[in-house]
Short mmCIF file of C-alpha atoms and ligand atoms in Angstrom, two decimals:
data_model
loop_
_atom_site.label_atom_id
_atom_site.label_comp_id
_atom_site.label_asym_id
_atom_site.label_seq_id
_atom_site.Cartn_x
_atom_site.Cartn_y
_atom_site.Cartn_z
CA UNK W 951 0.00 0.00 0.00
CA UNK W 952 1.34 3.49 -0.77
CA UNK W 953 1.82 6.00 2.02
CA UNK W 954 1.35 9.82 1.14
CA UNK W 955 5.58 10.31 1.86
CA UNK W 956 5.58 8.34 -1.47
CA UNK W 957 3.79 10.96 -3.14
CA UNK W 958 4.75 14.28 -1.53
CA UNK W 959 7.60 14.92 0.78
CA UNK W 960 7.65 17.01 3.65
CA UNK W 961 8.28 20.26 2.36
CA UNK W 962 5.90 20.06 -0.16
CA UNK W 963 3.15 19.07 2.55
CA UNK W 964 3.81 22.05 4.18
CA UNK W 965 4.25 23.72 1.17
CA UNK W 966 0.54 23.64 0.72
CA UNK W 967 -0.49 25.69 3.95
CA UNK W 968 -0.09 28.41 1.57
CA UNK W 969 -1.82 27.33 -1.21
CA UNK W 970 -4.04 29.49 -3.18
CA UNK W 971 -6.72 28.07 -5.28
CA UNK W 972 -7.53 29.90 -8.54
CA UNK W 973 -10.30 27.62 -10.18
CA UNK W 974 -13.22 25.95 -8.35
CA UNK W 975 -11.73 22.65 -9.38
CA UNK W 976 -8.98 23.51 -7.13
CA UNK W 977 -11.09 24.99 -4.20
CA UNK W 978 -13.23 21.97 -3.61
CA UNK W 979 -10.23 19.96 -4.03
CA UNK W 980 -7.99 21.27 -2.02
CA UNK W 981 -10.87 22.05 0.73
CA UNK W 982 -10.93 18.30 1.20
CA UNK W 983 -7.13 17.76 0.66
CA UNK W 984 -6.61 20.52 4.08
CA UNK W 985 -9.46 18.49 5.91
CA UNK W 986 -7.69 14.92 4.97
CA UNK W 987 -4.36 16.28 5.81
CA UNK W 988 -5.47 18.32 8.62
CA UNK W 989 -3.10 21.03 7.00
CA UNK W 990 -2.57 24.03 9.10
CA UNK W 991 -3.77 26.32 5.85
CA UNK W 992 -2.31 30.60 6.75
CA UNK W 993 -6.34 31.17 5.98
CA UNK W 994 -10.10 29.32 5.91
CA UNK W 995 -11.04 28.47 2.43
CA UNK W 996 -14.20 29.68 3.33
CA UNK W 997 -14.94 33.52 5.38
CA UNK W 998 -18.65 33.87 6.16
CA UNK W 999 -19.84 37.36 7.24
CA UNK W 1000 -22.79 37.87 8.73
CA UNK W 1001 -24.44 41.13 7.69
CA UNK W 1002 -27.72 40.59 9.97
CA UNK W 1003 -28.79 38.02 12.32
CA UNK W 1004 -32.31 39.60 12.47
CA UNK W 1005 -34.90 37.56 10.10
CA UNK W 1006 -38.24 38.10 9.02
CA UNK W 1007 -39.41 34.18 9.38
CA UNK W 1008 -40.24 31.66 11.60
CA UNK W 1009 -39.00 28.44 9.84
CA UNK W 1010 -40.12 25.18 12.16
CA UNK W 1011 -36.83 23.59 12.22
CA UNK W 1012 -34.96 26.88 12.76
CA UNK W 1013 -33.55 27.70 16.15
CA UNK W 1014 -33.69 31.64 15.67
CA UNK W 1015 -35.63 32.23 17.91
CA UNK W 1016 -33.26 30.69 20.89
CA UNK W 1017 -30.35 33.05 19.63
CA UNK W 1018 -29.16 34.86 22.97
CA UNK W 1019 -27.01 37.93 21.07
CA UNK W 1020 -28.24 40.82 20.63
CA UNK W 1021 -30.06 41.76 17.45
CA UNK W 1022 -28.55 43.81 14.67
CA UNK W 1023 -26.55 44.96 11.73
CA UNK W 1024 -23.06 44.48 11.22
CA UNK W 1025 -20.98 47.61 11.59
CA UNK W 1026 -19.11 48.97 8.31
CA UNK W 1027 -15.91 48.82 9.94
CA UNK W 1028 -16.52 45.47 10.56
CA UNK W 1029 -17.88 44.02 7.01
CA UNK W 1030 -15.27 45.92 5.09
CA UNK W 1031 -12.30 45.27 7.38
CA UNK W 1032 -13.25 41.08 7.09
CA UNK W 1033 -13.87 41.72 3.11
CA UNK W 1034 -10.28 43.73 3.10
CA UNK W 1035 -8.40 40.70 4.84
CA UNK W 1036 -10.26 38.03 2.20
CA UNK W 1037 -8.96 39.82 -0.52
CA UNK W 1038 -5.48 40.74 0.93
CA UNK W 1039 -5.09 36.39 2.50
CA UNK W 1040 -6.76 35.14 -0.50
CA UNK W 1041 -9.62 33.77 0.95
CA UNK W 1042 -11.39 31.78 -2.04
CA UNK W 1043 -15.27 32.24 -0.99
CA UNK W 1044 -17.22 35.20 0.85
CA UNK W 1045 -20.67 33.82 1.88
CA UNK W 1046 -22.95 36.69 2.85
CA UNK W 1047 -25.01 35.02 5.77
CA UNK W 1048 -24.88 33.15 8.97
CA UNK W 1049 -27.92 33.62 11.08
CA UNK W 1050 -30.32 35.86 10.10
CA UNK W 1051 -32.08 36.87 6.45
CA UNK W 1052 -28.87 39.64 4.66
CA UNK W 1053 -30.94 41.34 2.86
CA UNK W 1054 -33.10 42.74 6.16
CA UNK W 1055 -29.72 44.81 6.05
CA UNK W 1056 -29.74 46.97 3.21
CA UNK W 1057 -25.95 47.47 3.16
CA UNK W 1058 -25.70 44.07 2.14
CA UNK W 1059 -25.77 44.77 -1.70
CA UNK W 1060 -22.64 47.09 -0.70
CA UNK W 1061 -20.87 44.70 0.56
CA UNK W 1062 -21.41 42.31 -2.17
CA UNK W 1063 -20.60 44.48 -4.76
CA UNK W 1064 -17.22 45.62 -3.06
CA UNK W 1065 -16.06 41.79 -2.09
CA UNK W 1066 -16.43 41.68 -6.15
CA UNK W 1067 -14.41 44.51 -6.61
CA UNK W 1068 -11.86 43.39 -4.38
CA UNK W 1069 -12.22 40.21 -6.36
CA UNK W 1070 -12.63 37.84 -4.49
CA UNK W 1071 -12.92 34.65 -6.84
CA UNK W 1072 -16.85 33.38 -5.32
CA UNK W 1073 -19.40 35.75 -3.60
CA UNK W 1074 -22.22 34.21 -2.22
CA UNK W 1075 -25.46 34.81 -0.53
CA UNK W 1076 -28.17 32.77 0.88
CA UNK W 1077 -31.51 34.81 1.08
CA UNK W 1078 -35.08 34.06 1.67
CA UNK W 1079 -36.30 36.05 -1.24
CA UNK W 1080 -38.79 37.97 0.61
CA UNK W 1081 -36.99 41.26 1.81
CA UNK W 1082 -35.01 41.92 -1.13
CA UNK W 1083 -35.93 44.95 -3.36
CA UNK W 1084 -35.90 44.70 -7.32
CA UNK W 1085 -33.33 46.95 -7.97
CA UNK W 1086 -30.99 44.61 -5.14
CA UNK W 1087 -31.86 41.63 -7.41
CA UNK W 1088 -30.56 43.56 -10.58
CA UNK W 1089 -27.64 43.93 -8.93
CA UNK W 1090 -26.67 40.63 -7.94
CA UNK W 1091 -26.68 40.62 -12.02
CA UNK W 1092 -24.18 43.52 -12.29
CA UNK W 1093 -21.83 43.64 -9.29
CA UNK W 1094 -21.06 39.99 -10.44
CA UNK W 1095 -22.61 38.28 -7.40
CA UNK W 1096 -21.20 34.15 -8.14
CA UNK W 1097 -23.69 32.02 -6.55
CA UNK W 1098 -27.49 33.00 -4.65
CA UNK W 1099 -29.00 30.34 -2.15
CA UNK W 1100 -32.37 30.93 -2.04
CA UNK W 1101 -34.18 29.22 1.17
CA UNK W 1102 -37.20 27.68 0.36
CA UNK W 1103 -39.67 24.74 1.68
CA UNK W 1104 -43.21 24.14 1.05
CA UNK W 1105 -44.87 23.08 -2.38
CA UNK W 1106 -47.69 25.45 -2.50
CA UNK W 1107 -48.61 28.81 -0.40
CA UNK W 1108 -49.88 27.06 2.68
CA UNK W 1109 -47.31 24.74 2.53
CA UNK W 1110 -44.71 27.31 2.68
CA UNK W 1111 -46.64 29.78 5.24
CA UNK W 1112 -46.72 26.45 7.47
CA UNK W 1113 -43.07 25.70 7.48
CA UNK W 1114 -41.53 29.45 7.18
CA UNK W 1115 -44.16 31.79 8.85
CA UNK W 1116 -44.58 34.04 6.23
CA UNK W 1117 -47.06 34.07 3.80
CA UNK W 1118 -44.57 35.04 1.10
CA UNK W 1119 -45.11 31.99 -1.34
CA UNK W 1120 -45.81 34.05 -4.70
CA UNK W 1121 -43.48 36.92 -3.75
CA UNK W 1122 -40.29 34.47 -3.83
CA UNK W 1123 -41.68 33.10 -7.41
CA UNK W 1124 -41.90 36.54 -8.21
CA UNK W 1125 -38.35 37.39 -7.10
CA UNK W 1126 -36.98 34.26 -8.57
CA UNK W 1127 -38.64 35.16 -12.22
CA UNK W 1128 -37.19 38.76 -11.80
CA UNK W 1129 -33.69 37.82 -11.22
CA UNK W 1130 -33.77 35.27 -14.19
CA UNK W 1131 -35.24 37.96 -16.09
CA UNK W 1132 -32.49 40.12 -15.36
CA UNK W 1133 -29.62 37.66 -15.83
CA UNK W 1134 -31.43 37.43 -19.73
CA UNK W 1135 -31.72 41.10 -19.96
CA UNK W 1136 -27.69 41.50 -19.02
CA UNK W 1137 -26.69 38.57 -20.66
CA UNK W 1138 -25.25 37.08 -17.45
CA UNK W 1139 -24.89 33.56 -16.48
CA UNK W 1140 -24.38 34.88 -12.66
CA UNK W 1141 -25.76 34.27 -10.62
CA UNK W 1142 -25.47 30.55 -10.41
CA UNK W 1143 -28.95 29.69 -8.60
CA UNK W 1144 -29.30 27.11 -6.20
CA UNK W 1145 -32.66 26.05 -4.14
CA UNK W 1146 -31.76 25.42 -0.50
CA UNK W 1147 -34.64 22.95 0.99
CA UNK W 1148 -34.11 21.63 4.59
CA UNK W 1149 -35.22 18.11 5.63
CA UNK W 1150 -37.89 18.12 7.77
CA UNK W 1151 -41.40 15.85 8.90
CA UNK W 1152 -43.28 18.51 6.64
CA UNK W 1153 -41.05 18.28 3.77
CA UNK W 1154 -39.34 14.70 3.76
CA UNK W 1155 -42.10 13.09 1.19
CA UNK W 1156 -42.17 15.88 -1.46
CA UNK W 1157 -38.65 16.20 -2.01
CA UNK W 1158 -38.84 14.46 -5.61
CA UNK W 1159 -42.02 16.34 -6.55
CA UNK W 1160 -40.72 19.74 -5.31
CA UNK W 1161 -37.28 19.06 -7.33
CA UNK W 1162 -39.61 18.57 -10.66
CA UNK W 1163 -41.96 21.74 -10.08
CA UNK W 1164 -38.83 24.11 -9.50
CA UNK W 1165 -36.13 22.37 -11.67
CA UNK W 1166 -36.57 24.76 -14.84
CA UNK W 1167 -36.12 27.63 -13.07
CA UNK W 1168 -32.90 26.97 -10.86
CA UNK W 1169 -29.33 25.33 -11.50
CA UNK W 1170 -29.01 22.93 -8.55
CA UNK W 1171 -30.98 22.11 -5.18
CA UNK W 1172 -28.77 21.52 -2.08
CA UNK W 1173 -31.23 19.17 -0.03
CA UNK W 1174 -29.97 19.75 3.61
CA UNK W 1175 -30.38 17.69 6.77
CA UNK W 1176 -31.55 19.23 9.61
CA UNK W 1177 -29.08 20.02 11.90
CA UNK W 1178 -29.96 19.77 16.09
CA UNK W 1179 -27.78 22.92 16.94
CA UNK W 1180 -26.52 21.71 20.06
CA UNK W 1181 -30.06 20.69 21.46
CA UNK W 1182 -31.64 23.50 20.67
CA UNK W 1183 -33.49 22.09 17.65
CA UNK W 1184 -36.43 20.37 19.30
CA UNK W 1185 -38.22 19.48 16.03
CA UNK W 1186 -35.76 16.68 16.01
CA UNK W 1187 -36.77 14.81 19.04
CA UNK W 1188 -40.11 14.22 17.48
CA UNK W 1189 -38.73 13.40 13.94
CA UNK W 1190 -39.24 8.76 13.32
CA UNK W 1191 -36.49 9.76 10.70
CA UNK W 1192 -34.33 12.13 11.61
CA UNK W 1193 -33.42 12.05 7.57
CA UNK W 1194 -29.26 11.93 7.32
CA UNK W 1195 -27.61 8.83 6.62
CA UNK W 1196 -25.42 8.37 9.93
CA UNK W 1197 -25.59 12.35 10.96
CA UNK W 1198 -26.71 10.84 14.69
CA UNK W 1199 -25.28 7.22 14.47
CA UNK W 1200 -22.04 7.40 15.35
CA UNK W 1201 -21.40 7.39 18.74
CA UNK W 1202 -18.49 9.46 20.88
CA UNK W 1203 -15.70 6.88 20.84
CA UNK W 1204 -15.57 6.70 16.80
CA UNK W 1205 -16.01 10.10 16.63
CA UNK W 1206 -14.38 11.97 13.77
CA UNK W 1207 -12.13 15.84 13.93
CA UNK W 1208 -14.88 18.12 12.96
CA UNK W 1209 -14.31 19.31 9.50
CA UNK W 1210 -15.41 22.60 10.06
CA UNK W 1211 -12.03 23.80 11.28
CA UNK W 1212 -10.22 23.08 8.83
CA UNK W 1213 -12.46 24.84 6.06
CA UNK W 1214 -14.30 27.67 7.29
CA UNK W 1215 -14.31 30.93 9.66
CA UNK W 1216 -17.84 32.94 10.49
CA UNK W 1217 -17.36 36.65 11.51
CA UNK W 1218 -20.70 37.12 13.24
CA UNK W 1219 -22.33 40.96 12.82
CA UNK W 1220 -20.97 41.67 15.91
CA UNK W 1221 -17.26 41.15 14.95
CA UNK W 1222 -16.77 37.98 16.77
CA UNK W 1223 -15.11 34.73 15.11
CA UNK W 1224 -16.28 31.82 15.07
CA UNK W 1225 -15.44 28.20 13.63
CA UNK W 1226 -18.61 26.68 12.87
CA UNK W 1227 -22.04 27.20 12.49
CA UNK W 1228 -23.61 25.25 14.94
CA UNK W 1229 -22.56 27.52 17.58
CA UNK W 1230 -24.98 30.32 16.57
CA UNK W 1231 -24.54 32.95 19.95
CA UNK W 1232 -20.65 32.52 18.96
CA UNK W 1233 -19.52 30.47 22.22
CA UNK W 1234 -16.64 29.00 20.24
CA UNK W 1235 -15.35 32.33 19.93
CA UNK W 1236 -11.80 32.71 19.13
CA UNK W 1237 -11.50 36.24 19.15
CA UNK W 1238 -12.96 39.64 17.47
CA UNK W 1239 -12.01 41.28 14.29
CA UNK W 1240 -11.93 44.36 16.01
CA UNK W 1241 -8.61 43.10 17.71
CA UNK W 1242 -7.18 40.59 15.38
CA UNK W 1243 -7.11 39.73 11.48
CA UNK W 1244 -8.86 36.47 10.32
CA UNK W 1245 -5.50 34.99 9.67
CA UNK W 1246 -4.44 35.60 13.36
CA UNK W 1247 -7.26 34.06 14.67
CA UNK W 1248 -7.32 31.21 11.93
CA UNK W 1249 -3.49 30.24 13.48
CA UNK W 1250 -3.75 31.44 16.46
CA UNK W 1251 -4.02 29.34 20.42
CA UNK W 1252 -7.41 28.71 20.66
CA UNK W 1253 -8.21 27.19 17.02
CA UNK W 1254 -4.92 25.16 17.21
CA UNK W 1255 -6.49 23.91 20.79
CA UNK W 1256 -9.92 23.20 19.29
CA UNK W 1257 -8.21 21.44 16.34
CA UNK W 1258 -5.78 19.37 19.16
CA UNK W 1259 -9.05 18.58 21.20
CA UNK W 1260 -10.45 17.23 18.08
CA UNK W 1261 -7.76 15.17 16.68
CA UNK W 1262 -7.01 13.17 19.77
CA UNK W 1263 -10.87 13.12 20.28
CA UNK W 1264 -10.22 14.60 23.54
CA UNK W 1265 -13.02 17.08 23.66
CA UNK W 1266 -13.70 18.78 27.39
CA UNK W 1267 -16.71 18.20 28.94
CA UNK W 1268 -17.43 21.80 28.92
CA UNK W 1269 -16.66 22.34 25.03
CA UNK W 1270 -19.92 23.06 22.91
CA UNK W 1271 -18.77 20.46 20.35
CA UNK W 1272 -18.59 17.90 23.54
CA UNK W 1273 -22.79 17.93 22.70
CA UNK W 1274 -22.39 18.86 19.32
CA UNK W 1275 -24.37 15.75 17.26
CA UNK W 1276 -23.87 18.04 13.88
CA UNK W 1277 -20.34 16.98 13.87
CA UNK W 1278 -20.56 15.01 10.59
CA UNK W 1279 -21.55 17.22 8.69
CA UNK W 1280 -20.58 17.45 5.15
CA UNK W 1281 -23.52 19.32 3.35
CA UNK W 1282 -24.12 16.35 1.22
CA UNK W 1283 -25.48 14.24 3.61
CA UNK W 1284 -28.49 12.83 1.60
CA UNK W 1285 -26.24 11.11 -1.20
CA UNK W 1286 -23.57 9.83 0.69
CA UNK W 1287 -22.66 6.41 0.89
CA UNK W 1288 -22.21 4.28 3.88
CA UNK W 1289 -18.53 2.97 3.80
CA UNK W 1290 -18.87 -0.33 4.71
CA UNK W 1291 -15.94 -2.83 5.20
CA UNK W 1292 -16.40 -4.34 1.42
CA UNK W 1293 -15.83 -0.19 0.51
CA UNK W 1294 -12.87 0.45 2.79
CA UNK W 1295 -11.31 -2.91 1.32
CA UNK W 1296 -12.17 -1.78 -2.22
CA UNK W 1297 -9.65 1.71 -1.38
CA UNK W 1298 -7.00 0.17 0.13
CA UNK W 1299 -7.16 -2.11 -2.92
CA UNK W 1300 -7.00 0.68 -5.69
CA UNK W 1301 -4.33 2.38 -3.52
CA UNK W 1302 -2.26 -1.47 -4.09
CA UNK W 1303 -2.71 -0.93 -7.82
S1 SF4 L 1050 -18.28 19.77 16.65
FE1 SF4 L 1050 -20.15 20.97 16.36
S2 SF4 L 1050 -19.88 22.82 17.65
FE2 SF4 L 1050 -17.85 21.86 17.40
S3 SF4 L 1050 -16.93 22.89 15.62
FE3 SF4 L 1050 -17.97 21.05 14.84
S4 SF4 L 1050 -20.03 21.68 14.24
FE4 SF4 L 1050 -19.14 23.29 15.57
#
């Protein structure tokens, strides 16, 4: 069997920790490459920055509504100091959103357009649709916004007003129609639009038929699991299937590093840092933009002790991920396959040949 010193010496595994990726192809690669190699990378792959955590819906299996911080906007000095250090580190992707609907902050359009400026290589949003004005969607068009994740559950109005809490059904077709209007009238292919639809009781038996009725007008659906934010989802508990394919099966001693730090960093509207996005009042803080750059806190004590905790599966009692059941999470949970012994065999094999 080969070992990886047969393929890359040491130098050039270190090497990497400063690798910039310039294509896509090379972000999602080397995104799993750092996570495989644990590779301590000079910056995230991935900066989200949160311009809002205030939202306009209820969602069921949302846990808004047990968020502790206080609610607001995220300060200019803030957004364009964490957009500044992408550019300047390399970061590959800028995600516009943690907690909270972006475009309830009408700055947020700003900030998109000037993270494009700065070019960053992918600018992204996720967005309910519902706030946004017209002239914001034209302008995902024209600033050159890469990618829009539109939230969305429910296959008719009451359907939707039942799982989100807004009765906002035809406004979000309306929206949708509008922006693909305006990528025709520009002659855009951005934004790439995907269809963000979270697992849930409600949902679980009209994925199929909800993927045929919206495939024409979007490029991709992400079907999510939902995630149990350390306890604080309760829809879970009542859930026969709690609809991931091992998210909750694996128990403590088989437990896996959490690949969330190794791949992204969340600057929450109030300037604090965080590692992951389970930990939605920040508790995993390792420090504040307003004191550090993202690259200090991406190297720095505290994520190289998280990391250490993780590795050695070592976690402290008191940690937030000690609880944390969203710990295998890869985004792709619904396709992936179970790797059984006959599967483990079948790699080791092809890594003989
Ligand atoms: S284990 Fe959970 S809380 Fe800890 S970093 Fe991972 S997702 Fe976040």
């Amino acid at each position: 069997m080969k070992a990886l010193s047969d393929f890359m010496d040491a130098d050039e595994i270190r090497g990497l920790s400063s690798f910039v990726p310039n294509t896509r192809e090379e972000y999602i690669k080397f995104s799993q490459l750092s996570y495989n190699l644990k590779l301590n990378t000079e910056v995230p792959m991935t900066v989200h920055i949160e311009p809002t955590n205030k939202c306009n819906q209820t969602c069921v299996m949302c846990v808004h509504p047990d968020m502790q911080r206080t609610v607001g906007f995220v300060e200019d000095d803030i957004a364009y100091k964490a957009i500044d250090e992408c550019a300047e580190f390399g970061v590959y992707a800028v995600h516009f959103f943690f907690f909270g609907e972006p475009f309830m902050n009408r700055k947020t359009i700003d900030y998109i357009a000037y993270a494009k400026r700065k070019n960053i290589p992918v600018v992204s949003v996720t967005t309910n649709l519902t706030t946004i004005k017209r002239s914001e969607i034209e302008r995902m068009v024209t600033d050159g916004l890469n990618s829009v994740h539109i939230s969305f559950e429910g296959l008719n109005r009451e359907k939707y007003a039942a799982i989100r809490g807004t009765d906002s059904f035809d406004k979000v077709i309306r929206n949708l129609d509008y922006l693909r209007e305006c990528k025709a009238k520009h002659g855009r292919d951005n934004p790439w639009i995907s269809m963000t639809y979270v697992r849930t009781s409600e949902t679980d038996e009209e994925i199929e038929t909800f993927k045929n009725l919206w495939k024409d007008r979007v490029n991709n659906f992400h079907i999510s699991p939902q995630f149990d934010y350390i306890g604080r989802a309760k829809i879970r508990e009542t859930q026969g299937d709690v609809n991931s394919e091992g998210i909750m099966k694996r128990s403590d001693a088989d437990r896996l590093p959490c690949r969330q730090l190794w791949q992204r960093l969340v600057v929450l509207s109030n300037g604090e840092l965080v590692p992951c996005s389970q930990n939605i009042d920040g508790e995993l803080s390792v420090g504040n933009i307003r004191d550090m750059t993202i690259a200090e806190a991406w190297q720095g004590d505290k994520m190289a002790q998280l990391r250490g905790e993780h590795l050695t599966n070592r976690i402290p009692k008191d940690c937030v991920c000690s609880d944390c059941i969203d710990w295998d999470w890869s985004g792709k949970v619904d396709s992936r396959k179970k790797l059984g012994r006959s599967s483990i065999e079948n790699i080791l094999k092809d890594a003989d040949d």
